Amino acid sequence: MLGALSARQAGLLDPLRLRRAESTRRILCLQLNPDREVDRIHGNGINTIDIETIEGKYMLSGGADGVIVIYDLENYSGKPNYTCKSICTVGRSNRHVHKFSVETVQWYPYDTGMFVSSSFDKTMKVWDTETLKPAEVFDLGGNVYSHHLSPIARKHSLIAVGTKSPKVQLCDLKSGARIHVLQGHRAEVLSVRWSPRYEYILASASADSKVKVWDVRRASGSLFTLDQHNGEKSKASSEAVGTAHNGRANGLCFTEDGLFLLTTGTDDRMRLWNSANGENTLVNYGKVSNESRKKLQISVSRGCSPEFVFVPCGSSVVLYDLHSGEQVSSLRGHYNSVDCCEFHPYYQELYSGGKDCNILAWVPVLRPPDAEEDSDRPNKAAASPSAPNSAFQDAWSSDED
């Protein structure tokens, strides 16, 4: 690491490469942090979590008890041992609380003053963070499995919603109305995701085993349906043509650049697709245990090379190399099934929630000091005991100073 910093200082190493190398190292040494706890507020399983990207310090969680919690992830104590405190809660005593299980929570991408939640009580609510009161309530007529706001949209304010209905519904934040439906699935829509590359491109996964990619400006149907066989007829009669999985497709996640799409299904498979043409890249991740009948929240790393994907599998979170399919590590710490995980790109940390009502923080292990640095330290201290730290010296000071 010191060699890389020296090369960067000399202009021999691109700063982006250095950043990617250090981000990758930190992800590869993620471990459960015994010094950091997250307030245990939920009385039932945790279905969904989301970390805002404006400041990177606030996290939302939604549980099967209908409760929504906002946590502050910052460490204000200055000590390594601290607890991420809940700063406000939409609890059972709040008259606006969801009546049944909260399935998805998401911060508004451009402002922490607003977030959106959806629930099995057939509603989706847009909340004012300051007052913890809903500014808008959408009645969707059926259990809501998933919703998503585009992280990049500037020309529309649409929320895509997957419900018990086979139609993907589009709700407009500006008008407060359901303005459009996308028809093509034949069973409930379990997961929806907007592309982080093109603001009008949307992906949806359904219990009918199909994953569809839509351009919401088109009225003629989906752009294409993902086919695990890439158009070739299956030799096995049990595998239907035109399906992404042989079971319920319940997990979706785009890569950071939007060029690839990951899907998971109850056939215990995870597949990587080219998002431009829907081609199955045929990356083999092996068996990826998945028994969830609802949405499974997976997460992809950002700012590193190679890219990694975090997948809840039973009571652990498994880390895979995105493009090789190799299993890198397994993060074990939960006492029951894990339903969601969220990657924190600012600090290369991971937060996971499960049916044990716990949110666990997985953080990079601190790099041990270099041996050479340790051996040189006493000599340097003896030679110049009051020498200032070179990190705080500017590089342009003149000799006269």
mmCIF file of C-alpha atoms in Angstrom:
data_model
loop_
_atom_site.group_PDB
_atom_site.id
_atom_site.type_symbol
_atom_site.label_atom_id
_atom_site.label_comp_id
_atom_site.label_asym_id
_atom_site.label_seq_id
_atom_site.Cartn_x
_atom_site.Cartn_y
_atom_site.Cartn_z
ATOM 1 C CA MET A 1 0.000 0.000 0.000
ATOM 2 C CA LEU A 2 2.858 2.394 0.831
ATOM 3 C CA GLY A 3 4.424 1.630 -2.546
ATOM 4 C CA ALA A 4 1.143 2.426 -4.279
ATOM 5 C CA LEU A 5 0.846 5.717 -2.398
ATOM 6 C CA SER A 6 4.407 6.634 -3.362
ATOM 7 C CA ALA A 7 3.682 5.818 -6.998
ATOM 8 C CA ARG A 8 0.510 7.916 -6.832
ATOM 9 C CA GLN A 9 2.461 10.819 -5.320
ATOM 10 C CA ALA A 10 5.031 10.572 -8.090
ATOM 11 C CA GLY A 11 2.308 10.553 -10.739
ATOM 12 C CA LEU A 12 3.079 6.987 -11.820
ATOM 13 C CA LEU A 13 -0.245 5.540 -10.697
ATOM 14 C CA ASP A 14 -3.674 6.740 -11.744
ATOM 15 C CA PRO A 15 -5.707 7.827 -8.671
ATOM 16 C CA LEU A 16 -8.760 5.891 -9.864
ATOM 17 C CA ARG A 17 -6.738 2.671 -10.034
ATOM 18 C CA LEU A 18 -5.466 3.250 -6.516
ATOM 19 C CA ARG A 19 -8.984 3.870 -5.265
ATOM 20 C CA ARG A 20 -10.318 0.750 -6.974
ATOM 21 C CA ALA A 21 -7.481 -1.375 -5.611
ATOM 22 C CA GLU A 22 -8.085 -0.233 -2.039
ATOM 23 C CA SER A 23 -11.880 -0.619 -2.380
ATOM 24 C CA THR A 24 -11.398 -4.170 -3.646
ATOM 25 C CA ARG A 25 -9.043 -4.996 -0.775
ATOM 26 C CA ARG A 26 -11.562 -3.702 1.747
ATOM 27 C CA ILE A 27 -14.405 -5.765 0.276
ATOM 28 C CA LEU A 28 -12.311 -8.935 0.301
ATOM 29 C CA CYS A 29 -11.670 -8.599 4.045
ATOM 30 C CA LEU A 30 -15.204 -7.870 5.235
ATOM 31 C CA GLN A 31 -15.964 -9.318 8.657
ATOM 32 C CA LEU A 32 -18.695 -9.003 11.255
ATOM 33 C CA ASN A 33 -17.727 -6.052 13.428
ATOM 34 C CA PRO A 34 -18.019 -6.946 17.137
ATOM 35 C CA ASP A 35 -17.579 -3.274 18.079
ATOM 36 C CA ARG A 36 -20.517 -1.929 16.077
ATOM 37 C CA GLU A 37 -24.122 -2.708 16.870
ATOM 38 C CA VAL A 38 -27.357 -1.515 15.312
ATOM 39 C CA ASP A 39 -30.256 -0.747 17.649
ATOM 40 C CA ARG A 40 -32.666 -3.662 17.741
ATOM 41 C CA ILE A 41 -36.076 -2.064 17.256
ATOM 42 C CA HIS A 42 -38.053 -4.500 15.102
ATOM 43 C CA GLY A 43 -40.114 -7.122 16.853
ATOM 44 C CA ASN A 44 -40.271 -9.288 13.749
ATOM 45 C CA GLY A 45 -38.125 -10.098 10.715
ATOM 46 C CA ILE A 46 -36.431 -7.342 8.691
ATOM 47 C CA ASN A 47 -37.462 -7.414 5.019
ATOM 48 C CA THR A 48 -35.691 -4.404 3.534
ATOM 49 C CA ILE A 49 -32.977 -1.826 4.188
ATOM 50 C CA ASP A 50 -31.719 1.180 2.242
ATOM 51 C CA ILE A 51 -28.824 3.615 2.732
ATOM 52 C CA GLU A 52 -29.139 7.117 1.322
ATOM 53 C CA THR A 53 -26.416 8.277 -1.064
ATOM 54 C CA ILE A 54 -26.553 12.029 -0.353
ATOM 55 C CA GLU A 55 -24.510 11.932 2.848
ATOM 56 C CA GLY A 56 -24.185 8.190 3.348
ATOM 57 C CA LYS A 57 -25.093 8.413 7.025
ATOM 58 C CA TYR A 58 -28.795 7.483 7.288
ATOM 59 C CA MET A 59 -30.276 4.004 6.869
ATOM 60 C CA LEU A 60 -33.909 2.938 6.554
ATOM 61 C CA SER A 61 -35.281 -0.449 7.568
ATOM 62 C CA GLY A 62 -38.717 -2.003 7.163
ATOM 63 C CA GLY A 63 -39.963 -5.070 8.996
ATOM 64 C CA ALA A 64 -42.629 -7.732 8.970
ATOM 65 C CA ASP A 65 -44.145 -5.952 11.990
ATOM 66 C CA GLY A 66 -45.012 -2.965 9.771
ATOM 67 C CA VAL A 67 -42.492 -0.737 11.570
ATOM 68 C CA ILE A 68 -40.078 1.608 9.746
ATOM 69 C CA VAL A 69 -36.880 2.770 11.460
ATOM 70 C CA ILE A 70 -34.328 5.446 10.521
ATOM 71 C CA TYR A 71 -30.785 4.911 11.846
ATOM 72 C CA ASP A 72 -27.828 7.251 12.063
ATOM 73 C CA LEU A 73 -24.718 5.306 11.025
ATOM 74 C CA GLU A 74 -22.214 7.985 12.090
ATOM 75 C CA ASN A 75 -19.852 7.370 15.016
ATOM 76 C CA TYR A 76 -19.898 10.515 17.135
ATOM 77 C CA SER A 77 -18.163 8.995 20.160
ATOM 78 C CA GLY A 78 -14.709 8.742 18.615
ATOM 79 C CA LYS A 79 -14.427 5.241 20.081
ATOM 80 C CA PRO A 80 -14.292 2.022 18.046
ATOM 81 C CA ASN A 81 -17.091 0.511 20.114
ATOM 82 C CA TYR A 82 -20.409 2.207 19.337
ATOM 83 C CA THR A 83 -24.055 1.617 18.479
ATOM 84 C CA CYS A 84 -25.860 2.926 15.398
ATOM 85 C CA LYS A 85 -28.802 4.632 17.078
ATOM 86 C CA SER A 86 -32.332 4.780 15.760
ATOM 87 C CA ILE A 87 -33.193 8.478 15.459
ATOM 88 C CA CYS A 88 -36.890 8.053 14.650
ATOM 89 C CA THR A 89 -39.410 5.269 14.226
ATOM 90 C CA VAL A 90 -42.774 4.859 12.557
ATOM 91 C CA GLY A 91 -43.975 2.438 15.220
ATOM 92 C CA ARG A 92 -47.221 0.726 16.070
ATOM 93 C CA SER A 93 -48.357 3.760 18.051
ATOM 94 C CA ASN A 94 -48.148 5.990 14.963
ATOM 95 C CA ARG A 95 -51.574 6.274 13.366
ATOM 96 C CA HIS A 96 -49.986 6.354 9.904
ATOM 97 C CA VAL A 97 -48.053 3.099 10.375
ATOM 98 C CA HIS A 98 -48.467 0.298 7.821
ATOM 99 C CA LYS A 99 -50.957 -2.305 9.026
ATOM 100 C CA PHE A 100 -49.009 -5.273 7.678
ATOM 101 C CA SER A 101 -45.498 -6.231 6.647
ATOM 102 C CA VAL A 102 -43.326 -3.538 5.016
ATOM 103 C CA GLU A 103 -41.711 -5.072 1.933
ATOM 104 C CA THR A 104 -39.640 -2.210 0.498
ATOM 105 C CA VAL A 105 -38.260 1.087 1.787
ATOM 106 C CA GLN A 106 -36.272 3.552 -0.316
ATOM 107 C CA TRP A 107 -34.877 7.022 0.157
ATOM 108 C CA TYR A 108 -35.752 9.663 -2.417
ATOM 109 C CA PRO A 109 -32.546 9.695 -4.524
ATOM 110 C CA TYR A 110 -31.984 13.468 -4.366
ATOM 111 C CA ASP A 111 -33.039 14.452 -0.848
ATOM 112 C CA THR A 112 -33.150 12.753 2.559
ATOM 113 C CA GLY A 113 -36.263 14.756 3.395
ATOM 114 C CA MET A 114 -38.438 12.121 1.768
ATOM 115 C CA PHE A 115 -38.659 8.338 1.556
ATOM 116 C CA VAL A 116 -41.116 5.792 0.170
ATOM 117 C CA SER A 117 -42.412 2.568 1.708
ATOM 118 C CA SER A 118 -44.703 -0.180 0.431
ATOM 119 C CA SER A 119 -46.512 -2.911 2.286
ATOM 120 C CA PHE A 120 -48.785 -5.920 2.271
ATOM 121 C CA ASP A 121 -51.544 -3.564 3.443
ATOM 122 C CA LYS A 122 -51.922 -2.746 -0.295
ATOM 123 C CA THR A 123 -50.534 0.774 0.022
ATOM 124 C CA MET A 124 -47.409 2.686 -0.907
ATOM 125 C CA LYS A 125 -46.668 5.786 1.159
ATOM 126 C CA VAL A 126 -44.471 8.788 0.436
ATOM 127 C CA TRP A 127 -43.192 10.086 3.785
ATOM 128 C CA ASP A 128 -41.962 13.463 4.984
ATOM 129 C CA THR A 129 -38.872 12.577 7.016
ATOM 130 C CA GLU A 130 -39.197 15.643 9.246
ATOM 131 C CA THR A 131 -42.778 15.041 10.393
ATOM 132 C CA LEU A 132 -42.959 11.256 9.817
ATOM 133 C CA LYS A 133 -46.311 11.755 8.165
ATOM 134 C CA PRO A 134 -47.260 10.499 4.695
ATOM 135 C CA ALA A 135 -47.402 13.270 2.100
ATOM 136 C CA GLU A 136 -49.038 10.889 -0.375
ATOM 137 C CA VAL A 137 -50.692 7.474 -0.130
ATOM 138 C CA PHE A 138 -51.213 5.236 -3.159
ATOM 139 C CA ASP A 139 -53.863 2.516 -2.778
ATOM 140 C CA LEU A 140 -52.744 -0.224 -5.156
ATOM 141 C CA GLY A 141 -55.498 -2.777 -4.636
ATOM 142 C CA GLY A 142 -53.248 -5.727 -3.734
ATOM 143 C CA ASN A 143 -50.211 -6.797 -1.749
ATOM 144 C CA VAL A 144 -47.207 -4.691 -2.757
ATOM 145 C CA TYR A 145 -44.019 -6.758 -3.153
ATOM 146 C CA SER A 146 -41.623 -4.130 -4.451
ATOM 147 C CA HIS A 147 -41.257 -0.550 -5.622
ATOM 148 C CA HIS A 148 -38.349 1.466 -6.997
ATOM 149 C CA LEU A 149 -37.519 5.078 -7.849
ATOM 150 C CA SER A 150 -34.999 5.755 -10.591
ATOM 151 C CA PRO A 151 -31.618 6.876 -9.176
ATOM 152 C CA ILE A 152 -30.878 9.035 -12.232
ATOM 153 C CA ALA A 153 -34.229 10.270 -13.604
ATOM 154 C CA ARG A 154 -34.429 13.986 -14.380
ATOM 155 C CA LYS A 155 -37.307 13.991 -16.865
ATOM 156 C CA HIS A 156 -39.811 11.908 -14.917
ATOM 157 C CA SER A 157 -40.757 11.188 -11.300
ATOM 158 C CA LEU A 158 -42.201 7.701 -11.728
ATOM 159 C CA ILE A 159 -42.255 4.984 -9.091
ATOM 160 C CA ALA A 160 -42.432 1.458 -10.511
ATOM 161 C CA VAL A 161 -44.495 -0.895 -8.355
ATOM 162 C CA GLY A 162 -44.789 -4.690 -8.355
ATOM 163 C CA THR A 163 -47.947 -6.078 -6.737
ATOM 164 C CA LYS A 164 -50.060 -9.206 -6.573
ATOM 165 C CA SER A 165 -51.431 -8.138 -9.943
ATOM 166 C CA PRO A 166 -49.451 -9.298 -13.004
ATOM 167 C CA LYS A 167 -49.341 -5.698 -14.216
ATOM 168 C CA VAL A 168 -46.390 -3.453 -13.384
ATOM 169 C CA GLN A 169 -47.844 -0.168 -12.154
ATOM 170 C CA LEU A 170 -46.296 3.273 -12.615
ATOM 171 C CA CYS A 171 -47.137 5.975 -10.082
ATOM 172 C CA ASP A 172 -46.272 9.625 -10.600
ATOM 173 C CA LEU A 173 -44.900 11.528 -7.606
ATOM 174 C CA LYS A 174 -45.832 14.897 -9.107
ATOM 175 C CA SER A 175 -49.498 14.178 -9.766
ATOM 176 C CA GLY A 176 -50.019 11.617 -7.016
ATOM 177 C CA ALA A 177 -51.766 9.251 -9.412
ATOM 178 C CA ARG A 178 -51.270 5.893 -11.053
ATOM 179 C CA ILE A 179 -50.683 6.892 -14.637
ATOM 180 C CA HIS A 180 -49.771 3.713 -16.515
ATOM 181 C CA VAL A 181 -49.578 -0.083 -16.342
ATOM 182 C CA LEU A 182 -47.190 -2.438 -18.135
ATOM 183 C CA GLN A 183 -48.836 -5.691 -19.202
ATOM 184 C CA GLY A 184 -47.051 -8.915 -20.057
ATOM 185 C CA HIS A 185 -46.555 -10.993 -16.908
ATOM 186 C CA ARG A 186 -48.977 -13.755 -15.928
ATOM 187 C CA ALA A 187 -48.393 -13.825 -12.175
ATOM 188 C CA GLU A 188 -47.537 -11.431 -9.355
ATOM 189 C CA VAL A 189 -44.592 -9.094 -9.914
ATOM 190 C CA LEU A 190 -42.063 -9.703 -7.142
ATOM 191 C CA SER A 191 -39.312 -7.203 -7.977
ATOM 192 C CA VAL A 192 -38.823 -4.074 -10.104
ATOM 193 C CA ARG A 193 -35.653 -2.045 -10.790
ATOM 194 C CA TRP A 194 -34.888 1.029 -12.887
ATOM 195 C CA SER A 195 -31.687 1.064 -14.893
ATOM 196 C CA PRO A 196 -28.910 3.277 -13.459
ATOM 197 C CA ARG A 197 -27.838 4.051 -17.044
ATOM 198 C CA TYR A 198 -31.048 4.928 -18.931
ATOM 199 C CA GLU A 199 -33.828 6.638 -17.030
ATOM 200 C CA TYR A 200 -36.697 5.123 -19.029
ATOM 201 C CA ILE A 201 -35.509 1.500 -18.859
ATOM 202 C CA LEU A 202 -37.142 -0.731 -16.257
ATOM 203 C CA ALA A 203 -36.745 -4.433 -15.368
ATOM 204 C CA SER A 204 -39.390 -6.569 -13.672
ATOM 205 C CA ALA A 205 -39.262 -10.100 -12.219
ATOM 206 C CA SER A 206 -42.333 -12.229 -11.682
ATOM 207 C CA ALA A 207 -43.578 -15.459 -10.166
ATOM 208 C CA ASP A 208 -44.261 -16.620 -13.745
ATOM 209 C CA SER A 209 -40.467 -17.265 -14.012
ATOM 210 C CA LYS A 210 -40.032 -14.396 -16.448
ATOM 211 C CA VAL A 211 -37.952 -11.236 -16.300
ATOM 212 C CA LYS A 212 -38.934 -8.455 -18.689
ATOM 213 C CA VAL A 213 -37.134 -5.267 -19.686
ATOM 214 C CA TRP A 214 -39.303 -2.286 -20.571
ATOM 215 C CA ASP A 215 -38.966 1.140 -22.116
ATOM 216 C CA VAL A 216 -41.795 2.924 -20.317
ATOM 217 C CA ARG A 217 -42.204 5.375 -23.222
ATOM 218 C CA ARG A 218 -43.410 2.524 -25.451
ATOM 219 C CA ALA A 219 -47.015 1.384 -25.345
ATOM 220 C CA SER A 220 -46.492 -1.779 -27.391
ATOM 221 C CA GLY A 221 -45.094 -3.991 -24.617
ATOM 222 C CA SER A 222 -41.708 -4.961 -23.251
ATOM 223 C CA LEU A 223 -38.445 -4.503 -25.147
ATOM 224 C CA PHE A 224 -37.547 -8.151 -24.575
ATOM 225 C CA THR A 225 -38.012 -11.081 -22.208
ATOM 226 C CA LEU A 226 -34.896 -12.714 -20.782
ATOM 227 C CA ASP A 227 -34.421 -16.291 -21.979
ATOM 228 C CA GLN A 228 -32.059 -18.530 -20.046
ATOM 229 C CA HIS A 229 -31.433 -20.564 -23.232
ATOM 230 C CA ASN A 230 -30.718 -17.524 -25.429
ATOM 231 C CA GLY A 231 -33.415 -18.513 -27.902
ATOM 232 C CA GLU A 232 -32.412 -22.170 -28.240
ATOM 233 C CA LYS A 233 -35.131 -24.693 -27.523
ATOM 234 C CA SER A 234 -34.571 -26.574 -24.307
ATOM 235 C CA LYS A 235 -33.711 -30.248 -24.512
ATOM 236 C CA ALA A 236 -35.387 -30.834 -21.163
ATOM 237 C CA SER A 237 -39.180 -30.671 -21.321
ATOM 238 C CA SER A 238 -39.349 -29.372 -17.734
ATOM 239 C CA GLU A 239 -37.645 -26.098 -18.708
ATOM 240 C CA ALA A 240 -39.987 -23.634 -20.368
ATOM 241 C CA VAL A 241 -38.755 -21.552 -23.267
ATOM 242 C CA GLY A 242 -38.686 -17.780 -22.731
ATOM 243 C CA THR A 243 -38.127 -17.932 -18.983
ATOM 244 C CA ALA A 244 -35.256 -16.519 -16.953
ATOM 245 C CA HIS A 245 -35.581 -19.166 -14.229
ATOM 246 C CA ASN A 246 -37.278 -22.492 -13.615
ATOM 247 C CA GLY A 247 -38.962 -21.129 -10.501
ATOM 248 C CA ARG A 248 -40.201 -17.805 -9.214
ATOM 249 C CA ALA A 249 -37.942 -14.936 -10.311
ATOM 250 C CA ASN A 250 -37.681 -12.843 -7.151
ATOM 251 C CA GLY A 251 -34.426 -10.856 -7.236
ATOM 252 C CA LEU A 252 -33.160 -8.073 -9.517
ATOM 253 C CA CYS A 253 -30.111 -5.847 -9.439
ATOM 254 C CA PHE A 254 -28.291 -3.820 -12.094
ATOM 255 C CA THR A 255 -24.539 -3.367 -11.961
ATOM 256 C CA GLU A 256 -23.230 0.116 -11.167
ATOM 257 C CA ASP A 257 -22.772 1.010 -14.855
ATOM 258 C CA GLY A 258 -26.121 -0.490 -15.871
ATOM 259 C CA LEU A 259 -24.525 -2.758 -18.485
ATOM 260 C CA PHE A 260 -25.481 -5.996 -16.746
ATOM 261 C CA LEU A 261 -28.510 -7.264 -14.868
ATOM 262 C CA LEU A 262 -28.471 -9.922 -12.137
ATOM 263 C CA THR A 263 -31.493 -12.096 -11.406
ATOM 264 C CA THR A 264 -32.220 -14.725 -8.761
ATOM 265 C CA GLY A 265 -34.905 -17.384 -8.644
ATOM 266 C CA THR A 266 -36.289 -20.157 -6.488
ATOM 267 C CA ASP A 267 -34.612 -22.664 -8.821
ATOM 268 C CA ASP A 268 -31.489 -21.900 -6.713
ATOM 269 C CA ARG A 269 -29.807 -20.135 -9.604
ATOM 270 C CA MET A 270 -28.444 -16.656 -10.165
ATOM 271 C CA ARG A 271 -27.898 -15.398 -13.700
ATOM 272 C CA LEU A 272 -26.049 -12.468 -15.238
ATOM 273 C CA TRP A 273 -27.534 -10.844 -18.348
ATOM 274 C CA ASN A 274 -26.401 -8.285 -20.874
ATOM 275 C CA SER A 275 -28.928 -5.514 -20.244
ATOM 276 C CA ALA A 276 -28.638 -4.135 -23.794
ATOM 277 C CA ASN A 277 -29.831 -7.246 -25.645
ATOM 278 C CA GLY A 278 -31.002 -9.630 -22.908
ATOM 279 C CA GLU A 279 -28.331 -12.242 -23.611
ATOM 280 C CA ASN A 280 -27.547 -14.750 -20.870
ATOM 281 C CA THR A 281 -23.792 -14.467 -20.210
ATOM 282 C CA LEU A 282 -23.830 -18.083 -18.893
ATOM 283 C CA VAL A 283 -21.766 -17.237 -15.803
ATOM 284 C CA ASN A 284 -22.032 -20.217 -13.448
ATOM 285 C CA TYR A 285 -22.493 -19.245 -9.793
ATOM 286 C CA GLY A 286 -23.350 -22.790 -8.720
ATOM 287 C CA LYS A 287 -26.241 -23.420 -6.360
ATOM 288 C CA VAL A 288 -27.515 -20.170 -4.823
ATOM 289 C CA SER A 289 -29.987 -21.260 -2.150
ATOM 290 C CA ASN A 290 -33.216 -19.264 -2.424
ATOM 291 C CA GLU A 291 -36.432 -20.283 -0.682
ATOM 292 C CA SER A 292 -38.009 -16.836 -0.476
ATOM 293 C CA ARG A 293 -41.518 -16.541 -1.851
ATOM 294 C CA LYS A 294 -41.211 -12.747 -1.812
ATOM 295 C CA LYS A 295 -38.604 -10.290 -3.068
ATOM 296 C CA LEU A 296 -34.967 -11.106 -2.293
ATOM 297 C CA GLN A 297 -32.806 -7.995 -1.881
ATOM 298 C CA ILE A 298 -29.341 -8.553 -3.353
ATOM 299 C CA SER A 299 -26.616 -5.925 -3.701
ATOM 300 C CA VAL A 300 -23.721 -5.257 -6.084
ATOM 301 C CA SER A 301 -20.444 -3.600 -5.076
ATOM 302 C CA ARG A 302 -19.424 -0.231 -6.485
ATOM 303 C CA GLY A 303 -16.081 1.343 -7.246
ATOM 304 C CA CYS A 304 -13.971 -1.813 -7.265
ATOM 305 C CA SER A 305 -12.415 -4.206 -9.753
ATOM 306 C CA PRO A 306 -13.503 -6.953 -10.157
ATOM 307 C CA GLU A 307 -17.121 -6.342 -9.189
ATOM 308 C CA PHE A 308 -18.780 -8.445 -6.503
ATOM 309 C CA VAL A 309 -22.345 -9.388 -5.653
ATOM 310 C CA PHE A 310 -23.758 -10.009 -2.164
ATOM 311 C CA VAL A 311 -26.558 -12.584 -2.002
ATOM 312 C CA PRO A 312 -28.570 -13.693 1.057
ATOM 313 C CA CYS A 313 -28.373 -17.508 1.224
ATOM 314 C CA GLY A 314 -30.030 -19.091 4.219
ATOM 315 C CA SER A 315 -28.580 -17.570 7.384
ATOM 316 C CA SER A 316 -25.502 -16.154 5.641
ATOM 317 C CA VAL A 317 -24.586 -13.617 2.963
ATOM 318 C CA VAL A 318 -22.461 -15.073 0.166
ATOM 319 C CA LEU A 319 -19.986 -12.968 -1.799
ATOM 320 C CA TYR A 320 -19.444 -13.864 -5.477
ATOM 321 C CA ASP A 321 -17.144 -12.539 -8.155
ATOM 322 C CA LEU A 322 -19.667 -11.016 -10.556
ATOM 323 C CA HIS A 323 -18.097 -12.027 -13.869
ATOM 324 C CA SER A 324 -16.328 -15.297 -13.005
ATOM 325 C CA GLY A 325 -19.044 -16.728 -10.758
ATOM 326 C CA GLU A 326 -16.483 -17.762 -8.142
ATOM 327 C CA GLN A 327 -17.663 -17.809 -4.536
ATOM 328 C CA VAL A 328 -15.258 -15.537 -2.670
ATOM 329 C CA SER A 329 -16.498 -15.782 0.908
ATOM 330 C CA SER A 330 -19.502 -16.435 3.110
ATOM 331 C CA LEU A 331 -20.484 -13.974 5.842
ATOM 332 C CA ARG A 332 -22.028 -15.860 8.774
ATOM 333 C CA GLY A 333 -23.522 -14.163 11.808
ATOM 334 C CA HIS A 334 -27.318 -14.284 11.619
ATOM 335 C CA TYR A 335 -29.317 -16.846 13.574
ATOM 336 C CA ASN A 336 -32.076 -17.137 10.999
ATOM 337 C CA SER A 337 -32.691 -16.529 7.301
ATOM 338 C CA VAL A 338 -31.272 -13.344 5.757
ATOM 339 C CA ASP A 339 -33.766 -11.472 3.567
ATOM 340 C CA CYS A 340 -31.891 -8.326 2.570
ATOM 341 C CA CYS A 341 -28.459 -6.761 2.306
ATOM 342 C CA GLU A 342 -27.243 -3.324 1.275
ATOM 343 C CA PHE A 343 -23.740 -2.263 0.247
ATOM 344 C CA HIS A 344 -22.407 1.065 1.535
ATOM 345 C CA PRO A 345 -20.201 2.411 -1.291
ATOM 346 C CA TYR A 346 -18.651 5.242 0.741
ATOM 347 C CA TYR A 347 -16.936 2.922 3.231
ATOM 348 C CA GLN A 348 -17.125 -0.477 1.471
ATOM 349 C CA GLU A 349 -19.308 -1.816 4.274
ATOM 350 C CA LEU A 350 -22.302 -4.149 4.160
ATOM 351 C CA TYR A 351 -25.462 -4.184 6.246
ATOM 352 C CA SER A 352 -27.745 -7.230 6.338
ATOM 353 C CA GLY A 353 -31.128 -7.913 7.919
ATOM 354 C CA GLY A 354 -33.005 -11.120 8.538
ATOM 355 C CA LYS A 355 -35.734 -13.007 10.331
ATOM 356 C CA ASP A 356 -33.736 -12.911 13.584
ATOM 357 C CA CYS A 357 -34.744 -9.199 13.860
ATOM 358 C CA ASN A 358 -31.076 -8.128 13.740
ATOM 359 C CA ILE A 359 -29.233 -5.780 11.396
ATOM 360 C CA LEU A 360 -25.554 -6.722 11.249
ATOM 361 C CA ALA A 361 -22.675 -4.504 10.116
ATOM 362 C CA TRP A 362 -19.894 -6.109 8.077
ATOM 363 C CA VAL A 363 -16.837 -3.867 7.892
ATOM 364 C CA PRO A 364 -13.329 -4.204 6.402
ATOM 365 C CA VAL A 365 -10.645 -5.448 8.755
ATOM 366 C CA LEU A 366 -8.095 -2.735 9.463
ATOM 367 C CA ARG A 367 -4.829 -3.212 7.634
ATOM 368 C CA PRO A 368 -2.039 -4.325 9.998
ATOM 369 C CA PRO A 369 0.989 -1.998 10.076
ATOM 370 C CA ASP A 370 3.809 -2.900 7.688
ATOM 371 C CA ALA A 371 6.777 -4.651 9.286
ATOM 372 C CA GLU A 372 9.224 -2.143 7.825
ATOM 373 C CA GLU A 373 7.157 0.723 9.151
ATOM 374 C CA ASP A 374 7.151 -0.814 12.642
ATOM 375 C CA SER A 375 10.905 -1.375 12.635
ATOM 376 C CA ASP A 376 11.652 2.153 11.423
ATOM 377 C CA ARG A 377 9.322 3.850 13.874
ATOM 378 C CA PRO A 378 11.625 3.763 16.994
ATOM 379 C CA ASN A 379 14.616 5.017 14.966
ATOM 380 C CA LYS A 380 12.605 7.872 13.479
ATOM 381 C CA ALA A 381 11.185 8.816 16.851
ATOM 382 C CA ALA A 382 14.672 8.896 18.391
ATOM 383 C CA ALA A 383 16.127 10.929 15.544
ATOM 384 C CA SER A 384 13.445 13.597 15.486
ATOM 385 C CA PRO A 385 11.053 13.286 18.425
ATOM 386 C CA SER A 386 9.228 16.530 17.634
ATOM 387 C CA ALA A 387 9.119 16.179 13.844
ATOM 388 C CA PRO A 388 5.668 17.090 12.462
ATOM 389 C CA ASN A 389 3.579 14.517 10.662
ATOM 390 C CA SER A 390 4.467 14.694 6.958
ATOM 391 C CA ALA A 391 0.824 14.152 6.056
ATOM 392 C CA PHE A 392 0.060 17.665 7.338
ATOM 393 C CA GLN A 393 2.938 19.374 5.511
ATOM 394 C CA ASP A 394 2.232 21.014 2.195
ATOM 395 C CA ALA A 395 4.382 20.137 -0.796
ATOM 396 C CA TRP A 396 4.926 23.676 -1.984
ATOM 397 C CA SER A 397 6.572 25.286 1.083
ATOM 398 C CA SER A 398 9.700 27.271 0.239
ATOM 399 C CA ASP A 399 13.042 26.940 2.004
ATOM 400 C CA GLU A 400 12.587 30.416 3.483
ATOM 401 C CA ASP A 401 9.540 29.180 5.455
#
